[in-house]
Coordinates of N, CA and C in Angstrom, one line a residue:
X222 N -9.0 -87.1 19.9 CA -8.8 -87.2 21.3 C -9.9 -86.4 22.1
X223 N -10.2 -85.3 21.6 CA -11.1 -84.5 22.3 C -12.5 -84.8 21.9
X224 N -13.4 -85.1 22.8 CA -14.8 -85.5 22.5 C -15.6 -84.4 22.0
X225 N -15.2 -83.2 22.3 CA -16.0 -82.0 21.9 C -15.6 -81.5 20.5
X226 N -14.6 -82.1 19.9 CA -14.1 -81.5 18.6 C -15.2 -81.7 17.5
X227 N -15.9 -82.8 17.5 CA -16.9 -83.0 16.5 C -18.1 -82.0 16.8
X228 N -18.4 -81.8 18.0 CA -19.5 -80.8 18.4 C -19.1 -79.4 17.9
X229 N -17.8 -79.1 18.1 CA -17.3 -77.8 17.7 C -17.4 -77.6 16.2
X230 N -17.1 -78.6 15.4 CA -17.1 -78.6 14.0 C -18.6 -78.4 13.5
X231 N -19.5 -79.0 14.1 CA -20.9 -78.9 13.8 C -21.4 -77.5 14.1
X232 N -21.0 -76.9 15.2 CA -21.4 -75.6 15.6 C -20.8 -74.6 14.7
X233 N -19.6 -74.8 14.2 CA -19.0 -73.8 13.2 C -19.7 -73.8 11.9
X234 N -20.4 -74.9 11.5 CA -21.1 -75.0 10.3 C -22.4 -74.3 10.3
X235 N -22.9 -74.1 11.6 CA -24.3 -73.4 11.7 C -24.2 -72.0 11.3
X236 N -25.2 -71.5 10.6 CA -25.3 -70.1 10.1 C -26.7 -69.7 10.4
X237 N -26.9 -68.3 10.7 CA -28.3 -67.8 11.0 C -29.2 -68.0 9.8
X238 N -30.5 -68.1 10.0 CA -31.4 -68.3 8.9 C -31.6 -66.9 8.3
X239 N -31.8 -66.9 7.0 CA -32.0 -65.6 6.3 C -33.3 -64.9 6.7
X240 N -33.3 -63.6 6.8 CA -34.5 -62.9 7.2 C -35.5 -62.9 6.1
X241 N -36.8 -63.2 6.5 CA -37.8 -63.3 5.5 C -38.3 -61.9 5.1
X242 N -38.9 -61.8 3.9 CA -39.3 -60.6 3.4 C -40.4 -60.0 4.2
X243 N -41.3 -60.8 4.8 CA -42.4 -60.4 5.6 C -41.9 -59.7 6.9
X244 N -40.9 -60.3 7.5 CA -40.3 -59.6 8.7 C -39.6 -58.3 8.4
X245 N -38.9 -58.3 7.2 CA -38.3 -57.0 6.8 C -39.3 -55.9 6.6
X246 N -40.4 -56.3 6.0 CA -41.5 -55.3 5.7 C -42.1 -54.8 7.0
X247 N -42.3 -55.7 8.0 CA -42.9 -55.2 9.3 C -41.9 -54.3 10.0
X248 N -40.7 -54.6 10.0 CA -39.7 -53.7 10.7 C -39.6 -52.3 10.0
X249 N -39.6 -52.3 8.6 CA -39.6 -51.0 7.9 C -40.9 -50.2 8.2
X250 N -42.0 -50.9 8.3 CA -43.3 -50.2 8.6 C -43.3 -49.6 10.0
X251 N -42.7 -50.3 11.0 CA -42.7 -49.9 12.4 C -41.7 -48.7 12.5
X252 N -40.6 -48.7 11.8 CA -39.7 -47.6 11.8 C -40.2 -46.3 11.2
X253 N -41.1 -46.5 10.1 CA -41.6 -45.4 9.4 C -42.7 -44.7 10.2
X254 N -43.4 -45.4 11.0 CA -44.5 -44.8 11.8 C -43.9 -44.1 13.1
X255 N -44.5 -42.9 13.4 CA -43.9 -42.2 14.6 C -44.4 -43.0 15.9
X256 N -43.5 -43.0 16.9 CA -43.8 -43.8 18.1 C -44.7 -42.9 19.0
X257 N -45.6 -43.5 19.7 CA -46.5 -42.8 20.6 C -45.8 -42.4 21.9
X258 N -45.0 -43.3 22.4 CA -44.1 -43.0 23.5 C -42.7 -43.1 23.2
X259 N -41.9 -42.2 23.7 CA -40.5 -42.3 23.4 C -39.9 -43.6 23.9
X260 N -39.1 -44.3 23.1 CA -38.5 -45.6 23.5 C -37.2 -45.4 24.2
X261 N -36.5 -44.4 23.9 CA -35.1 -44.2 24.5 C -35.2 -43.2 25.6
X262 N -36.4 -42.6 25.9 CA -36.5 -41.6 27.0 C -36.8 -42.3 28.3
X263 N -37.5 -41.7 29.1 CA -37.8 -42.2 30.4 C -39.2 -42.6 30.5
X264 N -39.5 -43.6 31.3 CA -40.9 -44.0 31.5 C -41.5 -43.3 32.7
X265 N -42.7 -42.8 32.6 CA -43.3 -42.1 33.7 C -43.4 -43.0 34.9
X266 N -43.1 -42.5 36.1 CA -43.2 -43.2 37.3 C -44.5 -42.9 38.0
X267 N -44.9 -43.9 38.9 CA -46.1 -43.7 39.7 C -45.8 -42.6 40.7
X268 N -46.8 -42.0 41.2 CA -46.6 -41.0 42.2 C -46.1 -41.6 43.5
X269 N -45.0 -41.0 44.1 CA -44.4 -41.5 45.3 C -45.1 -41.1 46.5
X270 N -46.2 -40.4 46.4 CA -46.9 -39.9 47.6 C -47.5 -41.0 48.4
X271 N -47.9 -42.0 47.8 CA -48.5 -43.2 48.5 C -47.4 -43.9 49.3
X272 N -46.2 -44.0 48.8 CA -45.2 -44.7 49.5 C -44.7 -43.8 50.6
X273 N -44.8 -42.5 50.5 CA -44.4 -41.6 51.5 C -45.3 -41.8 52.7
X274 N -46.6 -41.8 52.5 CA -47.6 -42.0 53.6 C -47.3 -43.4 54.3
X275 N -47.1 -44.4 53.5 CA -46.8 -45.7 54.1 C -45.6 -45.7 55.0
X276 N -44.5 -45.1 54.5 CA -43.3 -45.0 55.3 C -43.5 -44.1 56.5
X277 N -44.2 -43.1 56.4 CA -44.5 -42.2 57.6 C -45.3 -43.0 58.6
X278 N -46.3 -43.7 58.2 CA -47.1 -44.5 59.1 C -46.3 -45.6 59.8
X279 N -45.5 -46.3 59.0 CA -44.7 -47.3 59.6 C -43.6 -46.8 60.5
X280 N -43.1 -45.6 60.2 CA -42.1 -45.0 61.1 C -42.7 -44.6 62.5
X281 N -43.9 -44.0 62.4 CA -44.6 -43.6 63.6 C -45.0 -44.8 64.5
X282 N -45.5 -45.8 63.8 CA -45.8 -47.0 64.5 C -44.6 -47.7 65.2
X283 N -43.5 -47.7 64.6 CA -42.3 -48.2 65.1 C -41.8 -47.4 66.3
X284 N -41.9 -46.1 66.2 CA -41.5 -45.2 67.3 C -42.4 -45.4 68.5
X285 N -43.7 -45.4 68.3 CA -44.6 -45.6 69.4 C -44.4 -47.0 70.1
X286 N -44.1 -48.0 69.3 CA -43.9 -49.3 69.9 C -42.6 -49.3 70.7
X287 N -41.5 -48.6 70.2 CA -40.3 -48.5 71.0 C -40.5 -47.7 72.3
X288 N -41.3 -46.7 72.3 CA -41.6 -45.9 73.5 C -42.4 -46.8 74.5
X289 N -43.3 -47.6 74.0 CA -44.1 -48.4 74.9 C -43.2 -49.5 75.5
X290 N -42.3 -50.1 74.7 CA -41.3 -51.1 75.3 C -40.4 -50.4 76.3
X291 N -40.0 -49.2 76.0 CA -39.1 -48.5 77.0 C -39.8 -48.3 78.3
X292 N -41.1 -47.8 78.2 CA -41.9 -47.5 79.4 C -42.1 -48.8 80.2
X293 N -42.4 -49.9 79.5 CA -42.7 -51.2 80.2 C -41.5 -51.8 80.9
X294 N -40.3 -51.7 80.3 CA -39.2 -52.4 80.8 C -38.1 -51.6 81.5
X295 N -37.9 -50.3 81.1 CA -36.8 -49.6 81.6 C -37.1 -48.4 82.5
X296 N -38.4 -48.0 82.7 CA -38.7 -46.9 83.6 C -39.0 -47.5 84.9
X297 N -38.6 -46.7 86.0 CA -38.9 -47.1 87.3 C -40.4 -46.9 87.6
X298 N -41.0 -47.8 88.3 CA -42.4 -47.5 88.7 C -42.4 -46.5 89.8
X299 N -43.5 -45.7 89.9 CA -43.6 -44.7 90.9 C -43.5 -45.3 92.3
X300 N -42.9 -44.7 93.2 CA -42.8 -45.3 94.5 C -44.1 -45.4 95.2
X301 N -44.4 -46.6 95.8 CA -45.7 -46.8 96.4 C -45.9 -45.9 97.7
X302 N -47.1 -45.5 97.9 CA -47.4 -44.7 99.1 C -47.7 -45.7 100.2
X303 N -46.8 -45.7 101.2 CA -46.9 -46.7 102.3 C -47.6 -46.2 103.5
X304 N -47.4 -44.9 103.8 CA -48.0 -44.4 105.0 C -48.3 -42.9 104.8
X305 N -49.4 -42.4 105.3 CA -49.7 -41.0 105.3 C -50.1 -40.6 106.7
X306 N -49.4 -39.6 107.2 CA -49.8 -39.1 108.6 C -50.0 -37.7 108.5
X307 N -51.2 -37.2 108.9 CA -51.5 -35.8 108.9 C -52.0 -35.4 110.2
X308 N -51.5 -34.3 110.7 CA -51.9 -33.7 112.0 C -52.3 -32.3 111.8
X309 N -53.4 -31.9 112.3 CA -53.8 -30.5 112.2 C -53.8 -29.9 113.6
X310 N -53.1 -28.8 113.8 CA -53.0 -28.2 115.1 C -53.6 -26.8 115.0
X311 N -54.4 -26.5 116.0 CA -55.0 -25.2 116.1 C -54.4 -24.5 117.4
X312 N -53.7 -23.4 117.2 CA -53.1 -22.8 118.4 C -54.1 -22.3 119.4
X313 N -53.8 -22.4 120.6 CA -54.7 -22.0 121.7 C -55.0 -20.5 121.6
X314 N -53.9 -19.7 121.3 CA -54.1 -18.3 121.2 C -53.6 -17.8 119.9
X315 N -54.5 -17.3 119.0 CA -54.0 -16.9 117.7 C -53.0 -15.7 117.7
X316 N -52.1 -15.8 116.9 CA -51.1 -14.7 116.8 C -51.8 -13.5 116.1
X317 N -51.4 -12.4 116.4 CA -52.1 -11.2 115.9 C -51.6 -10.9 114.5
X318 N -52.5 -11.1 113.5 CA -52.4 -10.7 112.1 C -51.3 -11.5 111.3
X319 N -50.8 -12.6 111.8 CA -49.8 -13.3 111.1 C -50.2 -14.7 110.7
X320 N -49.3 -15.5 110.1 CA -49.6 -16.8 109.7 C -49.6 -17.7 110.9
X321 N -50.5 -18.7 110.9 CA -50.6 -19.7 112.0 C -50.4 -21.1 111.4
X322 N -49.7 -21.9 112.1 CA -49.6 -23.3 111.6 C -51.0 -24.0 111.5
X323 N -51.2 -24.6 110.3 CA -52.5 -25.2 110.2 C -52.5 -26.7 109.9
X324 N -51.4 -27.2 109.3 CA -51.3 -28.6 109.0 C -49.9 -29.1 108.8
X325 N -49.7 -30.4 109.1 CA -48.4 -31.0 108.9 C -48.7 -32.4 108.3
X326 N -48.1 -32.7 107.1 CA -48.3 -33.9 106.4 C -47.0 -34.6 106.2
X327 N -47.0 -35.9 106.5 CA -45.7 -36.7 106.3 C -46.1 -37.9 105.5
X328 N -45.5 -38.0 104.3 CA -45.8 -39.1 103.4 C -44.5 -40.0 103.3
X329 N -44.6 -41.3 103.6 CA -43.5 -42.2 103.4 C -43.6 -42.8 102.1
X330 N -42.6 -42.6 101.2 CA -42.7 -43.1 99.9 C -41.7 -44.2 99.6
X331 N -40.8 -44.5 100.5 CA -39.9 -45.6 100.4 C -39.4 -46.1 101.7
X332 N -39.4 -47.4 101.9 CA -38.9 -48.0 103.2 C -37.9 -49.1 102.8
X333 N -36.7 -49.0 103.3 CA -35.6 -49.9 103.0 C -35.1 -50.6 104.2
X334 N -35.2 -51.9 104.2 CA -34.6 -52.7 105.4 C -33.1 -52.9 105.0
X335 N -32.2 -52.4 105.8 CA -30.8 -52.5 105.6 C -30.1 -53.6 106.4
X336 N -30.9 -54.4 107.0 CA -30.3 -55.6 107.6 C -29.9 -55.3 109.1
X337 N -29.1 -56.3 109.6 CA -28.7 -56.2 111.0 C -27.4 -55.4 111.1
X338 N -27.3 -54.7 112.2 CA -26.1 -53.9 112.5 C -25.6 -54.4 113.9
X339 N -24.3 -54.7 113.9 CA -23.6 -55.2 115.1 C -22.7 -54.1 115.6
X340 N -22.6 -54.0 117.0 CA -21.7 -53.1 117.6 C -20.3 -53.6 117.4
X341 N -19.3 -52.7 117.4 CA -17.9 -53.1 117.1 C -17.4 -54.1 118.2
X342 N -17.7 -54.0 119.4 CA -17.2 -54.9 120.4 C -18.1 -56.0 120.7
X343 N -19.2 -56.2 120.0 CA -20.2 -57.3 120.2 C -20.8 -57.3 121.6
X344 N -20.8 -56.2 122.3 CA -21.3 -56.2 123.7 C -22.8 -56.0 123.7
X345 N -23.4 -55.4 122.7 CA -24.8 -55.1 122.7 C -25.5 -56.1 121.8
X346 N -26.8 -56.2 121.9 CA -27.6 -57.0 121.0 C -27.6 -56.4 119.6
X347 N -27.8 -57.2 118.6 CA -27.8 -56.7 117.2 C -29.1 -55.8 117.0
X348 N -28.9 -54.9 116.1 CA -30.0 -53.9 115.8 C -30.4 -54.1 114.3
X349 N -31.7 -53.9 114.0 CA -32.1 -53.9 112.7 C -32.3 -52.5 112.2
X350 N -31.6 -52.1 111.1 CA -31.7 -50.7 110.6 C -32.7 -50.6 109.5
X351 N -33.7 -49.7 109.6 CA -34.7 -49.5 108.6 C -34.6 -48.0 108.2
X352 N -34.5 -47.7 107.0 CA -34.4 -46.3 106.5 C -35.7 -45.9 105.8
X353 N -36.3 -44.8 106.2 CA -37.5 -44.3 105.6 C -37.2 -43.0 104.8
X354 N -37.7 -42.9 103.6 CA -37.6 -41.7 102.8 C -39.0 -41.1 102.8
X355 N -39.1 -39.9 103.3 CA -40.4 -39.2 103.4 C -40.4 -37.9 102.8
X356 N -41.6 -37.3 102.6 CA -41.8 -35.9 102.2 C -42.7 -35.3 103.2
X357 N -42.2 -34.3 103.9 CA -43.0 -33.6 104.9 C -43.5 -32.2 104.3
X358 N -44.7 -31.9 104.6 CA -45.3 -30.7 104.1 C -45.9 -30.0 105.3
X359 N -45.5 -28.7 105.4 CA -46.1 -27.9 106.5 C -46.9 -26.8 105.9
X360 N -48.0 -26.4 106.5 CA -48.9 -25.4 105.9 C -49.2 -24.4 107.0
X361 N -49.2 -23.1 106.7 CA -49.6 -22.0 107.5 C -50.7 -21.3 106.9
X362 N -51.6 -20.7 107.6 CA -52.7 -20.0 107.1 C -52.9 -18.7 107.9
X363 N -53.3 -17.7 107.2 CA -53.7 -16.4 107.9 C -55.2 -16.4 108.0
X364 N -55.8 -16.5 109.2 CA -57.2 -16.5 109.3 C -57.9 -15.2 108.9
X365 N -57.2 -14.1 109.0 CA -57.8 -12.9 108.7 C -57.9 -12.6 107.1
X366 N -56.9 -12.9 106.4 CA -56.9 -12.7 105.0 C -57.1 -13.9 104.1
X367 N -57.0 -15.1 104.7 CA -57.2 -16.3 104.0 C -55.9 -16.8 103.2
X368 N -54.8 -16.0 103.3 CA -53.6 -16.4 102.6 C -53.0 -17.6 103.3
X369 N -52.4 -18.5 102.5 CA -51.8 -19.7 103.0 C -50.4 -19.8 102.4
X370 N -49.5 -20.6 103.1 CA -48.2 -20.8 102.7 C -47.9 -22.3 102.9
X371 N -47.4 -23.0 101.9 CA -47.1 -24.4 102.0 C -45.7 -24.7 101.7
X372 N -45.0 -25.4 102.5 CA -43.6 -25.7 102.3 C -43.4 -27.2 102.4
X373 N -42.8 -27.8 101.4 CA -42.6 -29.2 101.3 C -41.1 -29.5 101.1
X374 N -40.6 -30.5 101.8 CA -39.2 -30.9 101.7 C -39.0 -32.4 102.0
X375 N -38.0 -33.0 101.4 CA -37.8 -34.4 101.6 C -37.0 -34.6 102.9
X376 N -37.2 -35.7 103.6 CA -36.6 -36.1 104.8 C -36.2 -37.6 104.8
X377 N -35.2 -37.9 105.6 CA -34.8 -39.3 105.7 C -34.7 -39.6 107.1
X378 N -35.2 -40.8 107.5 CA -35.2 -41.2 108.9 C -34.7 -42.6 109.0
X379 N -33.8 -42.8 109.9 CA -33.2 -44.1 110.2 C -33.7 -44.6 111.5
X380 N -34.3 -45.8 111.6 CA -34.8 -46.3 112.8 C -34.0 -47.6 113.1
X381 N -33.4 -47.7 114.4 CA -32.7 -48.9 114.8 C -33.6 -49.6 115.8
X382 N -33.9 -50.9 115.6 CA -34.8 -51.6 116.5 C -34.0 -52.8 117.0
X383 N -34.0 -53.0 118.3 CA -33.3 -54.2 118.9 C -33.9 -55.5 118.4
X384 N -33.1 -56.5 118.1 CA -33.5 -57.8 117.6 C -33.2 -58.8 118.7
X385 N -34.2 -59.6 119.0 CA -33.9 -60.7 120.0 C -34.1 -62.0 119.3
X386 N -33.2 -62.9 119.5 CA -33.3 -64.3 119.0 C -33.8 -65.3 120.0
X387 N -34.8 -66.1 119.8 CA -35.3 -67.0 120.8 C -34.9 -68.4 120.4

């Protein structure tokens, strides 16, 4: 019934071939001779120093690429310089031995248009609100000693401009 039964009978009849005298003599000769390298021990490895340098270089390259991607996509660009106003005033009569105002600088670094503003009762015309972020720097100088003092502080200015529709 079973098609493999004949194959199994043939496989059971198979026996390994006897070992030849020549093979037996070669094995005995190899076992009698001392081995140059231990066969059951460990094999010497290559120096891992080269792979260390490769991994260090690859890691630094990856880190620098990530920093560049972060700088390109996730950092805010510096605010543009839109207006610089500087006025220098010289007092008509110098103060005796003290600091005198010498310069005032106003730098506008951000301008935001906040849209139209309507009055609650709708009686006035609409106004456009623009917000300016600035940095003002005042400087004083002592003409006698040459000493100077500079103070810088941020300021915010809101300008309302009437809008007319034609």
